[in-house]
Every structure is written in structure tokens, then in C-alpha cells.
Amino acid sequence: VSAPGVIWGVGLGPGDPELMSVRAWRLVSQARRVAYFRKRGHPGQARRIVEGLLAPEATEIPLEYPVTTEIPVEDDAYGDALRAFYAESVERLLAAAGEGDVVVLCEGDPFFYGSFMHLHERLAGRAAVRVVPGITGMSACWTATGAPFCWGDDVTIVLMGTLPEATLAARMRAGDAVAVMKLGRNLPKVRRALAEAGLADRAWYVERGSAADQRVMRLADKTDDAAPYFSIVLVHGRGRRP
Ligand SMILES: C[S@@+](CC[C@H](N)C(=O)[O-])C[C@H]1O[C@@H](n2cnc3c(N)ncnc32)[C@H](O)[C@@H]1O
């Protein structure tokens, strides 16, 4: 381990700042070096959650994705661009950790499909890394529906809308409670897969769960296919209960 400072991956929860853990709140408000991912030209969801909480003297280290949805994930150029970006981000974090602890802001839980995982893997053996868990986005979203999500022996399946339609439908059939993340332009495909799995009439749609502009509705009542990145489809389980 080379850097003297600890690199913290801090889960901030799903959007409402009050859903941050006490530890996350303490680390973020006391941090002198704060890093976060964002898309170029956008503030970044994690940074937005801590608005007003950072110390005035904190140094911010924005890590800007070179690509997001401009190149298909299967394209070699996508992988190459991201590998180079993560490698460079790691060097920036290590340089900052040379000065002391660094807090990396993570939306939701860092180890639940979080970008921080790509840094964590590359930092192994090069710096002390510690992770603070957070409430996941999907947890805020099922809470927003006002109904419990999984019961008794229910098998809960978490899927990405980026998967092929046939895979989505097959995996949906294998689950009792189903969450589908990364909707965006995949929503029409997710709707077709739900219909194939016989779940279309039970699906809910939640946008920006727990944030001030949260939206919740039955998917069948959603008349368009516009879905932002922070949106999810949920099918509640109907498992055993006394
Ligand atoms: C790369 S994953 C990151 C998950 C995050 N680490 C977590 O613990 O929730 C991003 C996906 O999570 C879902 N998501 C995360 N937070 C959300 C929120 N507040 N409302 C709706 N969807 C959310 C969306 O489906 C989004 O495409």
C-alpha cells in the first residue's frame, strides 16, 4: 500500500439526503478531498445528493465519463475508453490520497452495481480502501409504491434493461419479485419482456425514488416510453404470509 490516505467509497443512498447513514454524513461533511463520477456537462447524481453538505475548503475531484450511451456497450471502443478512464481516475485518486483521506461519493450502495467497484478493483494493494454501505435505489423505489416487495420464500430477481429481450423474459419468469434497472431507451424492450412473462399488469414504474421529483405509477398507466437513467420497473412478489 503506497498512499498514506484512506480512499473511502461512501454510499449516499437513493437521493433524499436524509436517507444517508450517519457515517456517510460524517465522512462527507468532514472530507477535505471529495471525488465523484459525472457525465460531462452534468452535475452528477452523487454530487447533487451532497449539495450544501461539503466543507467550503473541500477540494472536488470530478471524474468525467468519456462516453456513456454514445457508443454501444458491446463495441470494443467503449471498453477501451472506459478502461483508460478508470485507470486515469485511479491515478488521480492515488495522487489525492497522497495528501490524506479521499471520499468517493457513490449513489445508493457502492457494491451494488456501482461505478466505484471499477476503482475498488484497480486500487487493490495500492491504497487502503474502505466502503460505507448505502440504501439502494430500488429500496427507495419499492417504498415509494407503498407496498412490500418480497415476502416469505419469494425469489427476488434483479435485472438490467440492457439485457436481450429473451433473457429478460426468461429471468422474469424465474422470479417471484422482479426489479429491472437501467431502463432509459430499453423501456419498450422491458415492456415486451414483461408481457411475454405474463407480468405486464403487475409492473410498477418509479422514477428518481426518494428524490423531491420522484414519480410513481403502474407501468400500464405510463403512456410514453421516456425513462430517465434513474428509473426502475418493479413487480412485487406475492409470496407466503400467515
Ligand atoms: C449503475 S446502477 C447503480 C445502483 C446503485 N449503486 C444503487 O445502489 O441503487 C443505476 C441504476 O439503478 C437504478 N436506480 C438507482 N437509484 C435510483 C433511484 N433513486 N430511483 C430509481 N432508480 C434508481 C436505476 O435503474 C439506474 O439505472
Coordinates of C-alpha atoms and ligand atoms in Angstrom, one line a residue:
V1 CA 0.0 0.0 0.0
S2 CA 1.6 3.3 -1.2
A3 CA -0.8 6.2 -0.4
P4 CA -1.0 7.5 3.2
G5 CA -4.7 8.5 3.0
V6 CA -7.6 6.1 3.0
I7 CA -9.9 6.1 0.0
W8 CA -13.5 5.8 1.1
G9 CA -16.3 4.6 -1.1
V10 CA -19.3 6.2 0.6
G11 CA -22.8 5.1 -0.3
L12 CA -25.1 8.1 -0.1
G13 CA -28.4 6.3 -0.5
P14 CA -31.0 6.8 -3.3
G15 CA -31.4 10.6 -3.5
D16 CA -33.0 12.1 -0.4
P17 CA -30.1 13.3 1.7
E18 CA -31.9 12.2 4.9
L19 CA -31.5 8.6 3.7
M20 CA -27.7 8.8 4.1
S21 CA -26.2 6.9 7.0
V22 CA -24.8 8.8 10.0
R23 CA -21.3 7.5 9.0
A24 CA -21.7 8.7 5.4
W25 CA -22.9 12.1 6.6
R26 CA -19.9 12.5 9.0
L27 CA -17.4 11.4 6.4
V28 CA -18.8 13.6 3.6
S29 CA -19.2 16.8 5.8
Q30 CA -15.7 16.4 7.2
A31 CA -14.0 15.5 3.9
R32 CA -11.1 17.6 2.5
R33 CA -10.9 15.7 -0.8
V34 CA -14.2 14.6 -2.5
A35 CA -14.3 12.7 -5.8
Y36 CA -17.4 11.7 -7.8
F37 CA -18.3 10.4 -11.2
R38 CA -20.4 12.5 -13.6
K39 CA -21.3 12.7 -17.2
R40 CA -19.6 15.7 -18.9
G41 CA -21.9 18.8 -18.7
H42 CA -24.0 17.2 -15.9
P43 CA -23.7 17.8 -12.1
G44 CA -23.7 14.1 -11.3
Q45 CA -26.3 12.4 -9.1
A46 CA -23.9 11.6 -6.2
R47 CA -22.7 15.2 -6.1
R48 CA -26.3 16.5 -6.2
I49 CA -27.2 14.5 -3.1
V50 CA -24.5 16.2 -1.0
E51 CA -25.3 19.7 -2.2
G52 CA -24.8 22.1 0.7
L53 CA -23.0 19.5 2.9
L54 CA -19.4 19.8 1.7
A55 CA -16.9 21.8 3.8
P56 CA -16.1 25.1 2.0
E57 CA -12.4 24.2 1.9
A58 CA -13.0 20.7 0.3
T59 CA -11.3 20.0 -2.9
E60 CA -13.6 18.5 -5.5
I61 CA -12.3 15.8 -7.9
P62 CA -14.9 15.3 -10.7
L63 CA -14.3 12.1 -12.7
E64 CA -16.0 12.7 -16.0
Y65 CA -17.0 9.7 -18.1
P66 CA -15.6 9.9 -21.6
V67 CA -18.6 8.1 -23.0
T68 CA -22.0 6.9 -21.6
T69 CA -24.5 5.8 -24.1
E70 CA -22.9 7.3 -27.3
I71 CA -21.1 4.0 -28.1
P72 CA -22.8 0.6 -27.7
V73 CA -21.5 -1.4 -24.7
E74 CA -20.6 -4.3 -27.0
D75 CA -18.3 -2.0 -29.0
D76 CA -14.5 -2.5 -28.4
A77 CA -14.1 1.3 -28.4
Y78 CA -16.5 1.5 -25.4
G79 CA -14.4 -0.9 -23.3
D80 CA -11.2 0.7 -24.3
A81 CA -12.4 4.2 -23.4
L82 CA -13.7 3.1 -20.0
R83 CA -10.6 1.1 -19.1
A84 CA -8.4 4.2 -19.9
F85 CA -10.8 6.4 -17.9
Y86 CA -10.8 4.1 -14.8
A87 CA -7.0 3.8 -14.9
E88 CA -6.6 7.6 -15.1
S89 CA -9.2 8.1 -12.3
V90 CA -7.3 5.7 -10.1
E91 CA -4.1 7.7 -10.6
R92 CA -6.0 10.9 -9.7
L93 CA -7.4 9.3 -6.5
L94 CA -3.9 8.0 -5.5
A95 CA -2.4 11.4 -6.0
A96 CA -5.1 12.9 -3.8
A97 CA -4.6 10.2 -1.2
G98 CA -1.0 11.3 -1.0
E99 CA -2.4 14.3 0.8
G100 CA -4.8 12.4 3.1
D101 CA -8.2 10.7 3.1
V102 CA -10.4 10.9 0.0
V103 CA -14.1 10.4 0.0
V104 CA -15.6 9.0 -3.2
L105 CA -19.3 9.8 -3.4
C106 CA -21.5 6.8 -4.6
E107 CA -25.2 6.9 -5.3
G108 CA -27.1 4.1 -3.5
D109 CA -24.8 1.3 -2.3
P110 CA -21.2 1.3 -3.7
F111 CA -21.1 -2.5 -4.1
F112 CA -24.5 -2.8 -5.8
Y113 CA -23.8 -2.2 -9.5
G114 CA -21.9 0.9 -8.5
S115 CA -19.1 2.5 -10.7
F116 CA -16.9 2.6 -7.6
M117 CA -16.4 -1.1 -8.0
H118 CA -14.2 -0.5 -11.0
L119 CA -12.0 1.8 -9.0
H120 CA -12.0 -0.6 -6.0
E121 CA -10.7 -3.4 -8.1
R122 CA -7.9 -1.3 -9.5
L123 CA -6.9 0.2 -6.2
A124 CA -6.2 -3.2 -4.6
G125 CA -2.8 -3.2 -3.0
R126 CA -2.2 0.4 -3.9
A127 CA -4.2 2.2 -1.2
A128 CA -6.2 1.4 1.9
V129 CA -9.8 1.4 0.7
R130 CA -12.9 1.3 2.9
V131 CA -16.6 1.2 1.9
V132 CA -19.7 2.5 3.6
P133 CA -22.9 0.7 2.5
G134 CA -25.9 2.7 1.5
I135 CA -29.7 2.3 0.9
T136 CA -30.1 1.1 -2.7
G137 CA -32.2 3.0 -5.2
M138 CA -34.5 0.0 -5.6
S139 CA -35.2 0.0 -1.9
A140 CA -36.4 3.6 -2.1
C141 CA -38.5 2.7 -5.2
W142 CA -40.4 -0.2 -3.7
T143 CA -41.0 2.0 -0.6
A144 CA -42.5 4.6 -3.0
T145 CA -45.0 2.1 -4.3
G146 CA -46.4 1.8 -0.8
A147 CA -46.4 -2.0 -0.9
P148 CA -43.9 -4.6 0.5
F149 CA -41.7 -6.0 -2.3
C150 CA -40.8 -9.6 -1.4
W151 CA -42.4 -12.0 1.1
G152 CA -41.6 -15.4 2.7
D153 CA -39.9 -17.6 0.2
D154 CA -40.1 -15.2 -2.7
V155 CA -37.1 -15.3 -5.1
T156 CA -36.1 -11.8 -5.9
I157 CA -34.5 -11.2 -9.3
V158 CA -32.6 -8.0 -10.3
L159 CA -32.2 -7.5 -14.0
M160 CA -30.7 -4.8 -16.2
G161 CA -32.8 -3.4 -19.0
T162 CA -29.6 -3.7 -21.2
L163 CA -30.0 -7.5 -21.4
P164 CA -31.5 -9.1 -24.5
E165 CA -35.3 -9.4 -24.5
A166 CA -35.4 -13.2 -24.4
T167 CA -33.0 -13.2 -21.4
L168 CA -35.2 -10.6 -19.6
A169 CA -38.4 -12.6 -20.2
A170 CA -36.8 -15.9 -19.1
R171 CA -35.3 -14.5 -16.0
M172 CA -38.5 -12.6 -15.1
R173 CA -40.4 -15.9 -15.3
A174 CA -37.8 -17.5 -12.9
G175 CA -38.5 -14.8 -10.2
D176 CA -41.3 -14.0 -7.8
A177 CA -40.4 -10.4 -7.2
V178 CA -38.6 -8.6 -10.1
A179 CA -36.6 -5.4 -10.3
V180 CA -35.4 -4.1 -13.7
M181 CA -32.8 -1.3 -13.6
K182 CA -31.1 0.7 -16.4
L183 CA -34.3 1.4 -18.3
G184 CA -33.6 4.5 -20.4
R185 CA -34.1 3.6 -24.1
N186 CA -34.6 0.0 -23.1
L187 CA -38.1 0.5 -21.7
P188 CA -40.1 -0.7 -24.8
K189 CA -38.0 -3.9 -24.7
V190 CA -38.6 -4.3 -21.0
R191 CA -42.4 -3.9 -21.6
R192 CA -42.3 -6.6 -24.2
A193 CA -40.4 -9.0 -21.9
L194 CA -42.9 -8.3 -19.1
A195 CA -45.8 -9.1 -21.5
E196 CA -44.0 -12.4 -22.5
A197 CA -43.5 -13.3 -18.9
G198 CA -47.2 -12.5 -18.1
L199 CA -46.2 -9.7 -15.7
A200 CA -47.2 -6.6 -17.6
D201 CA -50.3 -5.9 -15.5
R202 CA -48.4 -6.2 -12.2
A203 CA -45.5 -3.9 -13.0
W204 CA -44.8 -0.6 -11.4
Y205 CA -42.6 2.3 -12.8
V206 CA -40.7 4.5 -10.4
E207 CA -38.5 7.5 -11.4
R208 CA -36.0 9.1 -9.1
G209 CA -37.1 7.2 -6.0
S210 CA -37.0 9.3 -2.8
A211 CA -35.9 12.5 -4.6
A212 CA -38.1 15.6 -4.5
D213 CA -39.2 15.0 -8.0
Q214 CA -40.0 11.3 -7.6
R215 CA -42.7 9.8 -9.8
V216 CA -44.6 6.5 -9.2
M217 CA -47.2 4.8 -11.3
R218 CA -48.4 1.5 -12.6
L219 CA -46.4 0.8 -15.8
A220 CA -49.6 0.2 -17.6
D221 CA -50.6 3.8 -16.8
K222 CA -47.4 5.2 -18.3
T223 CA -48.4 6.3 -21.8
D224 CA -44.9 7.1 -23.1
D225 CA -41.6 5.3 -23.2
A226 CA -39.4 8.1 -21.9
A227 CA -37.5 6.8 -18.9
P228 CA -34.5 8.7 -17.4
Y229 CA -31.4 6.8 -16.2
F230 CA -32.7 6.8 -12.6
S231 CA -35.8 4.8 -13.1
I232 CA -36.8 1.3 -12.4
V233 CA -39.6 -1.3 -13.0
L234 CA -40.8 -3.4 -10.1
V235 CA -43.0 -6.4 -9.9
H236 CA -44.0 -7.2 -6.3
G237 CA -43.8 -10.8 -5.0
R238 CA -46.9 -12.4 -3.7
G239 CA -45.2 -15.0 -1.5
R240 CA -46.2 -16.9 1.6
R241 CA -47.6 -15.0 4.5
P242 CA -49.5 -16.0 7.6
Ligands
LIG1 C1 -25.5 1.6 -12.1 S1 -26.9 1.3 -11.2 C2 -26.4 1.9 -9.6 C3 -27.2 1.3 -8.5 C4 -26.8 2.0 -7.1 N1 -25.5 1.7 -6.7 C5 -27.8 1.5 -6.0 O1 -27.4 1.0 -5.0 O2 -29.0 1.7 -6.2 C6 -28.0 2.5 -11.7 C7 -29.5 2.1 -11.8 O3 -30.0 2.0 -10.5 C8 -31.4 2.4 -10.5 N2 -31.6 3.5 -9.5 C9 -30.6 3.9 -8.6 N3 -31.1 4.8 -7.9 C10 -32.4 5.0 -8.2 C11 -33.5 5.9 -7.8 N4 -33.3 6.8 -6.8 N5 -34.6 5.8 -8.5 C12 -34.8 5.0 -9.5 N6 -33.9 4.2 -9.9 C13 -32.7 4.2 -9.3 C14 -31.7 2.8 -11.9 O4 -32.4 1.8 -12.6 C15 -30.4 3.1 -12.5 O5 -30.4 2.8 -13.9

